[in-house]
């Protein structure tokens, strides 16, 4: 089972980050010096993915412009001797083979993934949600692919969250297979605390068999009146093997303001150009708080 393709759904309206996201796609907001979506694509590439489909909508063309060449800018940078900037600008455009499809109607995550059917064909593929940036020694998608390959199964990335937090996610019913890997037998989207199967929530990373497309095609709207990926996965896990990988790494939800700021601070602290300065700045600030 070789996973070569990934799908990044990025067709949401960004309503949790307004007004900033009224005209700038939330995936294009800068996380220190790169847009959020670049971190997601870099994770996919570091996990062995070659072809990436981004599911977009009519307000997101800044994304395809970003991953394109920009000859006028590149010539100007070359003439000005700005070699470092030139390399970074080019690197973004050369990261992977990136394809785009529009969702056309905002009908939910399951519907967005279904739009990838033609691109994926009958191969297993990875899904990386556009809001969730992971910081991990081994790229999280690679951790999932390793589990999926070992068990010949679909895989969802999970971590334990508090009972108060599970209502924001999907909860999975699991039984242990080995350290950090579980068999999945059921799941539900945005459960109330009394409905949750466990404190393990699916957090933005999946490796799926292409059987999911036929399931999604026939799915009725679920939570919030939307076609939910979780409802499709529920059916998939009942038909075929599915594992949950309790991945190692830190997840940031950059689709809300607090998560976005946490990620910005952590990434800026790690960054060569900003880290030492930011550390001093925070220490000074802390004295005044
Ligand atoms: C989506 C999924 C949900 C998952 C969550 C975090 O929810 O529908 O199952 O747990 O992402 O990855 P959303 O954040 O779009 O409400």
Tab-separated table of N, CA, C and O and ligand atoms in Angstrom, residues 16 26 109-110 129 131-132 134 157 166-171 187-190 201-206 223 226 228-230 233 251 253, ligand 1:
chain	number	residue	atom	x	y	z
A	16	UNK	N	-14.434	31.850	11.666
A	16	UNK	CA	-13.928	32.024	13.043
A	16	UNK	C	-12.804	33.058	13.102
A	16	UNK	O	-12.315	33.373	14.174
A	26	UNK	N	-8.089	32.032	4.946
A	26	UNK	CA	-7.441	31.783	6.250
A	26	UNK	C	-6.173	30.951	6.065
A	26	UNK	O	-5.216	31.089	6.819
A	109	UNK	N	-17.332	19.095	5.028
A	109	UNK	CA	-16.022	18.472	4.819
A	109	UNK	C	-16.121	17.194	3.973
A	109	UNK	O	-15.288	16.950	3.094
A	110	UNK	N	-17.145	16.398	4.227
A	110	UNK	CA	-17.311	15.151	3.467
A	110	UNK	C	-17.512	15.443	1.991
A	110	UNK	O	-16.936	14.783	1.115
A	129	UNK	N	-6.155	18.387	6.992
A	129	UNK	CA	-7.050	19.541	7.092
A	129	UNK	C	-6.230	20.831	7.100
A	129	UNK	O	-5.201	20.935	7.787
A	131	UNK	N	-6.537	23.712	8.377
A	131	UNK	CA	-6.403	24.540	9.586
A	131	UNK	C	-5.379	24.001	10.567
A	131	UNK	O	-4.914	24.721	11.436
A	132	UNK	N	-5.134	22.692	10.498
A	132	UNK	CA	-4.364	22.039	11.553
A	132	UNK	C	-2.890	21.935	11.187
A	132	UNK	O	-2.515	21.179	10.298
A	134	UNK	N	0.812	20.783	12.391
A	134	UNK	CA	1.410	19.862	13.358
A	134	UNK	C	2.897	20.182	13.508
A	134	UNK	O	3.580	20.438	12.522
A	157	UNK	N	-5.784	10.054	12.548
A	157	UNK	CA	-4.860	10.562	13.571
A	157	UNK	C	-5.666	11.039	14.760
A	157	UNK	O	-6.581	11.855	14.607
A	166	UNK	N	-14.150	17.541	23.667
A	166	UNK	CA	-14.516	16.548	22.643
A	166	UNK	C	-15.708	17.014	21.797
A	166	UNK	O	-15.832	16.655	20.627
A	167	UNK	N	-16.546	17.869	22.366
A	167	UNK	CA	-17.727	18.369	21.635
A	167	UNK	C	-17.349	19.147	20.366
A	167	UNK	O	-18.179	19.350	19.488
A	168	UNK	N	-16.082	19.559	20.265
A	168	UNK	CA	-15.633	20.300	19.072
A	168	UNK	C	-15.119	19.369	17.986
A	168	UNK	O	-14.786	19.791	16.881
A	169	UNK	N	-14.960	18.083	18.339
A	169	UNK	CA	-14.294	17.151	17.423
A	169	UNK	C	-15.183	15.958	17.118
A	169	UNK	O	-16.391	15.992	17.298
A	170	UNK	N	-14.502	14.850	16.664
A	170	UNK	CA	-15.214	13.581	16.535
A	170	UNK	C	-14.570	12.618	17.512
A	170	UNK	O	-13.359	12.668	17.728
A	171	UNK	N	-15.374	11.765	18.099
A	171	UNK	CA	-14.857	10.826	19.095
A	171	UNK	C	-14.875	9.423	18.494
A	171	UNK	O	-15.791	9.067	17.751
A	187	UNK	N	-17.600	5.794	15.467
A	187	UNK	CA	-17.208	7.189	15.755
A	187	UNK	C	-18.419	8.089	15.601
A	187	UNK	O	-19.418	7.693	14.989
A	188	UNK	N	-18.353	9.286	16.160
A	188	UNK	CA	-19.415	10.270	15.918
A	188	UNK	C	-18.837	11.687	15.914
A	188	UNK	O	-17.805	11.957	16.512
A	189	UNK	N	-19.530	12.559	15.181
A	189	UNK	CA	-19.078	13.944	14.996
A	189	UNK	C	-19.717	14.834	16.053
A	189	UNK	O	-20.921	14.749	16.297
A	190	UNK	N	-18.895	15.694	16.657
A	190	UNK	CA	-19.351	16.666	17.660
A	190	UNK	C	-20.304	16.033	18.687
A	190	UNK	O	-21.464	16.458	18.848
A	201	UNK	N	-9.970	11.998	20.088
A	201	UNK	CA	-10.608	12.780	19.028
A	201	UNK	C	-9.774	12.695	17.757
A	201	UNK	O	-8.539	12.667	17.823
A	202	UNK	N	-10.442	12.682	16.624
A	202	UNK	CA	-9.716	12.743	15.344
A	202	UNK	C	-9.264	14.189	15.147
A	202	UNK	O	-10.061	15.116	15.251
A	203	UNK	N	-7.965	14.361	14.870
A	203	UNK	CA	-7.418	15.707	14.759
A	203	UNK	C	-6.732	15.961	13.408
A	203	UNK	O	-5.502	15.945	13.309
A	204	UNK	N	-7.520	16.102	12.390
A	204	UNK	CA	-7.014	16.715	11.143
A	204	UNK	C	-6.144	15.895	10.215
A	204	UNK	O	-5.662	16.423	9.219
A	205	UNK	N	-5.898	14.605	10.512
A	205	UNK	CA	-5.061	13.810	9.596
A	205	UNK	C	-5.692	12.435	9.380
A	205	UNK	O	-6.132	11.784	10.346
A	206	UNK	N	-5.692	11.987	8.121
A	206	UNK	CA	-6.337	10.734	7.744
A	206	UNK	C	-5.537	10.076	6.628
A	206	UNK	O	-4.914	10.769	5.816
A	223	UNK	N	-24.398	16.337	11.133
A	223	UNK	CA	-24.275	17.458	12.069
A	223	UNK	C	-24.223	18.798	11.299
A	223	UNK	O	-23.490	18.924	10.320
A	226	UNK	N	-24.598	19.413	7.280
A	226	UNK	CA	-23.528	19.265	6.298
A	226	UNK	C	-23.183	17.794	6.056
A	226	UNK	O	-23.432	16.948	6.928
A	228	UNK	N	-20.864	15.157	6.436
A	228	UNK	CA	-19.740	15.045	7.374
A	228	UNK	C	-18.808	13.896	6.983
A	228	UNK	O	-19.259	12.763	6.788
A	229	UNK	N	-17.513	14.199	6.923
A	229	UNK	CA	-16.522	13.151	6.654
A	229	UNK	C	-16.623	12.048	7.710
A	229	UNK	O	-16.541	10.863	7.408
A	230	UNK	N	-16.835	12.460	8.970
A	230	UNK	CA	-16.908	11.483	10.059
A	230	UNK	C	-18.018	10.456	9.815
A	230	UNK	O	-17.833	9.270	10.107
A	233	UNK	N	-16.659	8.043	7.401
A	233	UNK	CA	-15.628	7.190	8.014
A	233	UNK	C	-16.269	6.137	8.910
A	233	UNK	O	-15.761	5.018	9.040
A	251	UNK	N	-0.475	19.592	17.970
A	251	UNK	CA	-1.382	20.100	16.942
A	251	UNK	C	-1.822	21.520	17.302
A	251	UNK	O	-2.145	21.803	18.451
A	253	UNK	N	-4.647	24.395	16.136
A	253	UNK	CA	-5.805	24.725	15.318
A	253	UNK	C	-5.696	26.201	14.939
A	253	UNK	O	-6.064	27.082	15.706
B	1	LIG	C1	-13.321	18.834	11.663
B	1	LIG	C2	-13.876	17.395	11.629
B	1	LIG	C3	-13.800	16.763	13.015
B	1	LIG	C4	-12.383	16.821	13.530
B	1	LIG	C5	-11.895	18.299	13.532
B	1	LIG	C6	-10.443	18.442	13.961
B	1	LIG	O1	-14.193	19.634	12.429
B	1	LIG	O2	-15.212	17.427	11.153
B	1	LIG	O3	-14.219	15.427	12.934
B	1	LIG	O4	-12.320	16.266	14.820
B	1	LIG	O5	-12.017	18.867	12.206
B	1	LIG	O6	-9.579	17.987	13.010
B	1	LIG	P1	-14.194	21.263	12.322
B	1	LIG	O7	-12.960	21.737	13.021
B	1	LIG	O8	-14.188	21.582	10.859
B	1	LIG	O9	-15.446	21.672	13.009
